[in-house]
Amino acid sequence: MSLGASNTEYVNARVRARRASLFADEDYRKLIRMGPSGIARFMEESEYEREINELGTRFSGVDLIEYALNRNLAKHFQDLLDWSEGRIEDLIGRYLRKFDVWNLKTIIRGIYTDTPAEDIRTDLIRAGELDDATIDRLLEVDEIEDAIEILDGTTYYEPLREGYEEFEETGVLVPLENALDREFYEHLLDDLGRPQEGPEAKYVEFLQAEIDFRNARNALRLARSGADLDPATYYIEGGVLFEESELNRLVADYDELVDHIAENKRYGDRLSGALDRLRDADSLIQFEHALDAALLEYADTLSSIYPVSVSAVLSYILAKEREVENIRAIARGREVGLDESEIEEELVIL
């Protein structure tokens, strides 16, 4: 399917302007030395001015920062859809459904851990397709099964019903979270086919990379969790890096897993720096940060091949997400008294 009547050049011009306003590495180094009030003041002099001012009468400290970050992120991604027409709007829209998955995972985890609804609400990013009324209803329930019933009629209902049966047997959230990932990623590639060249081929290549890295992340999480779960059961189709049968062997040997990524021509040739970070990772969180950095680097590489394409928009979406996650990590780290080196370990910087 071609891009048709898309206004791709216009969208990319707007995205380039937005990308230029993202925080630089030096900004993060400044923020690490500040407390929450200083971070909020720094944000007020940046792209986040409107959100900080609007929310500053109701919130303060880390709460203000988090609400401002999430509102700004949702606004920026809604702008992408508002600017877009035709095929590029469809491609962006289907990718932004990832925030429905994020929100549902966040709500389910919150119910599981008896987290107050307002604390859950702080972490929600309203940039997907689920409407506010549905999200508000989800925040009112105390049982995961009740939350799933609220989603009856959505694409997530049946996968979550199936995952819930395994959740009841194991007591771990992995089956539910994986059901959401599978529903999102496996339908992300619906009707796209496998174009061999052109901008849409790079869009598909990026989605395949995200599926590959999600499979690697899920497999390693399972291996480290100690739960009696088969990694192949949580395999997401659509990538190019793993066969379902390979996962059990690879997760048992971390070095072999990284070698497997490096030996793949698509990734090995383009991700040398990121692969070094993967090799040096000595914890699951470092591995996941290294995967995030690898995906960022890969998206940037693809967008440089077709600078005026949906790939450049996806690259911006990832970069904006990473900015928000980095600022959030700094604010939370300062609030709980982490030192600068500990906070730096929580950041994803290329």
CSV table of C-alpha atoms in Angstrom, one decimal, residues 60-262:
chain,number,residue,atom,x,y,z
A,60,SER,CA,4.4,20.9,43.1
A,61,GLY,CA,7.7,19.0,43.2
A,62,VAL,CA,7.9,15.7,41.4
A,63,ASP,CA,4.1,15.5,40.9
A,64,LEU,CA,4.2,18.8,38.9
A,65,ILE,CA,7.1,17.5,36.8
A,66,GLU,CA,5.4,14.2,36.0
A,67,TYR,CA,2.0,15.6,35.2
A,68,ALA,CA,3.7,18.3,33.0
A,69,LEU,CA,5.8,15.7,31.2
A,70,ASN,CA,2.9,13.4,30.4
A,71,ARG,CA,0.6,16.2,29.3
A,72,ASN,CA,3.3,17.7,27.1
A,73,LEU,CA,4.0,14.2,25.5
A,74,ALA,CA,0.3,13.6,24.8
A,75,LYS,CA,-0.1,17.0,23.3
A,76,HIS,CA,2.9,16.6,21.0
A,77,PHE,CA,1.8,13.3,19.8
A,78,GLN,CA,-1.8,14.5,19.2
A,79,ASP,CA,-0.2,17.3,17.2
A,80,LEU,CA,1.4,14.7,14.9
A,81,LEU,CA,-2.0,13.2,14.1
A,82,ASP,CA,-3.6,16.7,13.7
A,83,TRP,CA,-0.9,17.6,11.2
A,84,SER,CA,-1.1,14.4,9.2
A,85,GLU,CA,-3.3,13.3,6.4
A,86,GLY,CA,-3.8,10.1,4.5
A,87,ARG,CA,-1.5,7.2,4.7
A,88,ILE,CA,1.0,8.9,7.1
A,89,GLU,CA,-1.7,9.6,9.6
A,90,ASP,CA,-2.7,5.9,9.6
A,91,LEU,CA,0.9,4.8,10.1
A,92,ILE,CA,1.5,7.3,12.9
A,93,GLY,CA,-1.8,6.5,14.5
A,94,ARG,CA,-1.3,2.7,14.6
A,95,TYR,CA,2.1,3.2,16.2
A,96,LEU,CA,0.7,5.6,18.9
A,97,ARG,CA,-1.5,2.8,20.1
A,98,LYS,CA,1.5,1.7,22.1
A,99,PHE,CA,0.4,4.3,24.7
A,100,ASP,CA,-2.9,2.3,25.2
A,101,VAL,CA,-0.7,-0.6,26.0
A,102,TRP,CA,1.5,1.5,28.3
A,103,ASN,CA,-1.6,2.8,30.1
A,104,LEU,CA,-3.2,-0.6,30.5
A,105,LYS,CA,0.0,-2.2,31.8
A,106,THR,CA,0.4,0.7,34.3
A,107,ILE,CA,-3.2,0.4,35.5
A,108,ILE,CA,-2.9,-3.4,35.9
A,109,ARG,CA,0.4,-3.1,37.7
A,110,GLY,CA,-1.2,-0.5,40.0
A,111,ILE,CA,-4.1,-2.7,40.8
A,112,TYR,CA,-1.8,-5.6,41.4
A,113,THR,CA,0.3,-3.6,43.9
A,114,ASP,CA,-2.6,-1.8,45.5
A,115,THR,CA,-1.3,1.6,44.3
A,116,PRO,CA,-3.7,4.5,44.9
A,117,ALA,CA,-5.5,5.6,41.8
A,118,GLU,CA,-4.0,9.1,41.8
A,119,ASP,CA,-0.5,7.7,41.8
A,120,ILE,CA,-1.4,5.5,38.9
A,121,ARG,CA,-2.9,8.4,37.1
A,122,THR,CA,0.4,10.3,37.3
A,123,ASP,CA,2.1,7.7,35.1
A,124,LEU,CA,-0.6,7.6,32.4
A,125,ILE,CA,0.2,9.0,28.9
A,126,ARG,CA,-3.1,9.8,27.1
A,127,ALA,CA,-1.8,9.6,23.6
A,128,GLY,CA,-3.5,6.4,22.4
A,129,GLU,CA,-7.0,5.6,21.2
A,130,LEU,CA,-8.7,4.7,24.5
A,131,ASP,CA,-10.9,7.5,25.6
A,132,ASP,CA,-10.7,9.3,28.9
A,133,ALA,CA,-14.0,7.9,30.1
A,134,THR,CA,-12.7,4.3,29.7
A,135,ILE,CA,-9.4,5.1,31.5
A,136,ASP,CA,-11.2,6.8,34.3
A,137,ARG,CA,-13.5,3.8,34.8
A,138,LEU,CA,-10.4,1.5,34.9
A,139,LEU,CA,-8.9,3.7,37.6
A,140,GLU,CA,-12.0,3.1,39.8
A,141,VAL,CA,-11.8,-0.7,40.1
A,142,ASP,CA,-9.8,-2.8,42.6
A,143,GLU,CA,-9.6,-6.1,40.8
A,144,ILE,CA,-7.7,-7.0,37.6
A,145,GLU,CA,-10.6,-9.1,36.4
A,146,ASP,CA,-13.0,-6.1,36.7
A,147,ALA,CA,-10.6,-4.0,34.7
A,148,ILE,CA,-10.5,-6.6,31.9
A,149,GLU,CA,-14.3,-6.6,31.8
A,150,ILE,CA,-14.4,-2.8,31.3
A,151,LEU,CA,-12.3,-3.4,28.1
A,152,ASP,CA,-15.0,-5.7,26.6
A,153,GLY,CA,-15.6,-4.6,23.0
A,154,THR,CA,-12.0,-3.4,22.6
A,155,THR,CA,-9.2,-5.2,20.8
A,156,TYR,CA,-7.5,-6.0,24.1
A,157,TYR,CA,-10.3,-7.9,25.8
A,158,GLU,CA,-9.9,-11.4,24.4
A,159,PRO,CA,-6.1,-11.5,24.7
A,160,LEU,CA,-6.3,-10.3,28.4
A,161,ARG,CA,-9.0,-12.9,29.2
A,162,GLU,CA,-6.7,-15.6,28.0
A,163,GLY,CA,-3.7,-14.1,29.8
A,164,TYR,CA,-5.8,-13.8,33.0
A,165,GLU,CA,-6.2,-17.6,33.2
A,166,GLU,CA,-2.4,-18.0,33.3
A,167,PHE,CA,-2.0,-15.1,35.7
A,168,GLU,CA,-4.3,-16.9,38.1
A,169,GLU,CA,-2.1,-20.0,37.9
A,170,THR,CA,1.3,-18.2,38.3
A,171,GLY,CA,0.5,-15.0,40.2
A,172,VAL,CA,2.9,-13.0,38.0
A,173,LEU,CA,1.9,-10.3,35.6
A,174,VAL,CA,4.0,-11.5,32.6
A,175,PRO,CA,1.1,-13.3,30.9
A,176,LEU,CA,-1.1,-10.2,31.0
A,177,GLU,CA,1.6,-7.8,29.9
A,178,ASN,CA,2.7,-10.1,27.1
A,179,ALA,CA,-0.9,-10.4,25.9
A,180,LEU,CA,-1.0,-6.6,25.5
A,181,ASP,CA,2.4,-6.5,23.7
A,182,ARG,CA,1.4,-9.3,21.3
A,183,GLU,CA,-2.0,-7.7,20.5
A,184,PHE,CA,-0.2,-4.4,19.7
A,185,TYR,CA,2.8,-5.6,17.8
A,186,GLU,CA,1.3,-8.4,15.8
A,187,HIS,CA,-1.5,-6.1,14.5
A,188,LEU,CA,0.9,-3.2,13.9
A,189,LEU,CA,2.1,-5.0,10.8
A,190,ASP,CA,-1.4,-5.8,9.5
A,191,ASP,CA,-1.9,-5.1,5.8
A,192,LEU,CA,1.6,-3.6,5.5
A,193,GLY,CA,3.0,-6.5,3.6
A,194,ARG,CA,6.7,-6.7,3.2
A,195,PRO,CA,7.8,-3.8,0.9
A,196,GLN,CA,11.4,-4.3,-0.3
A,197,GLU,CA,12.3,-0.7,-0.9
A,198,GLY,CA,11.1,2.9,-0.3
A,199,PRO,CA,10.0,4.8,2.8
A,200,GLU,CA,7.4,2.3,3.9
A,201,ALA,CA,9.9,-0.5,3.8
A,202,LYS,CA,11.9,1.4,6.4
A,203,TYR,CA,8.8,1.8,8.5
A,204,VAL,CA,8.3,-2.0,8.5
A,205,GLU,CA,12.0,-2.5,9.2
A,206,PHE,CA,11.7,-0.2,12.3
A,207,LEU,CA,8.6,-2.1,13.5
A,208,GLN,CA,10.4,-5.4,13.1
A,209,ALA,CA,13.4,-4.1,15.1
A,210,GLU,CA,11.1,-3.0,17.9
A,211,ILE,CA,9.5,-6.5,17.9
A,212,ASP,CA,13.0,-8.1,17.9
A,213,PHE,CA,14.1,-6.0,20.9
A,214,ARG,CA,10.8,-6.6,22.7
A,215,ASN,CA,11.4,-10.4,22.3
A,216,ALA,CA,15.0,-10.0,23.6
A,217,ARG,CA,13.7,-8.0,26.6
A,218,ASN,CA,10.9,-10.3,27.4
A,219,ALA,CA,13.0,-13.4,27.2
A,220,LEU,CA,15.7,-12.0,29.4
A,221,ARG,CA,13.2,-10.8,32.0
A,222,LEU,CA,11.7,-14.3,32.1
A,223,ALA,CA,15.1,-15.9,32.4
A,224,ARG,CA,16.0,-13.6,35.3
A,225,SER,CA,12.6,-13.8,37.0
A,226,GLY,CA,13.0,-17.4,38.2
A,227,ALA,CA,9.3,-18.1,37.3
A,228,ASP,CA,8.6,-21.4,35.7
A,229,LEU,CA,7.5,-19.9,32.4
A,230,ASP,CA,8.6,-20.9,28.9
A,231,PRO,CA,10.1,-17.9,27.0
A,232,ALA,CA,8.8,-19.3,23.7
A,233,THR,CA,5.3,-19.0,25.0
A,234,TYR,CA,5.8,-15.2,25.0
A,235,TYR,CA,7.3,-15.0,21.6
A,236,ILE,CA,5.9,-12.1,19.5
A,237,GLU,CA,5.7,-12.8,15.7
A,238,GLY,CA,6.8,-10.3,13.1
A,239,GLY,CA,10.5,-9.8,13.8
A,240,VAL,CA,13.5,-11.1,12.0
A,241,LEU,CA,16.1,-11.7,14.7
A,242,PHE,CA,14.7,-14.8,16.5
A,243,GLU,CA,13.0,-18.0,15.7
A,244,GLU,CA,10.6,-19.1,18.5
A,245,SER,CA,12.7,-22.2,19.0
A,246,GLU,CA,15.9,-20.2,19.6
A,247,LEU,CA,14.7,-18.2,22.6
A,248,ASN,CA,15.1,-20.9,25.3
A,249,ARG,CA,18.8,-21.5,24.3
A,250,LEU,CA,19.7,-17.8,23.9
A,251,VAL,CA,18.3,-16.5,27.2
A,252,ALA,CA,20.3,-19.1,29.1
A,253,ASP,CA,23.6,-17.5,27.9
A,254,TYR,CA,23.7,-13.7,27.9
A,255,ASP,CA,26.9,-13.4,25.8
A,256,GLU,CA,25.4,-15.7,23.2
A,257,LEU,CA,22.2,-13.5,23.1
A,258,VAL,CA,24.3,-10.4,22.4
A,259,ASP,CA,26.4,-12.3,19.8
A,260,HIS,CA,23.2,-13.4,18.1
A,261,ILE,CA,22.1,-9.7,17.7
A,262,ALA,CA,25.6,-8.7,16.6
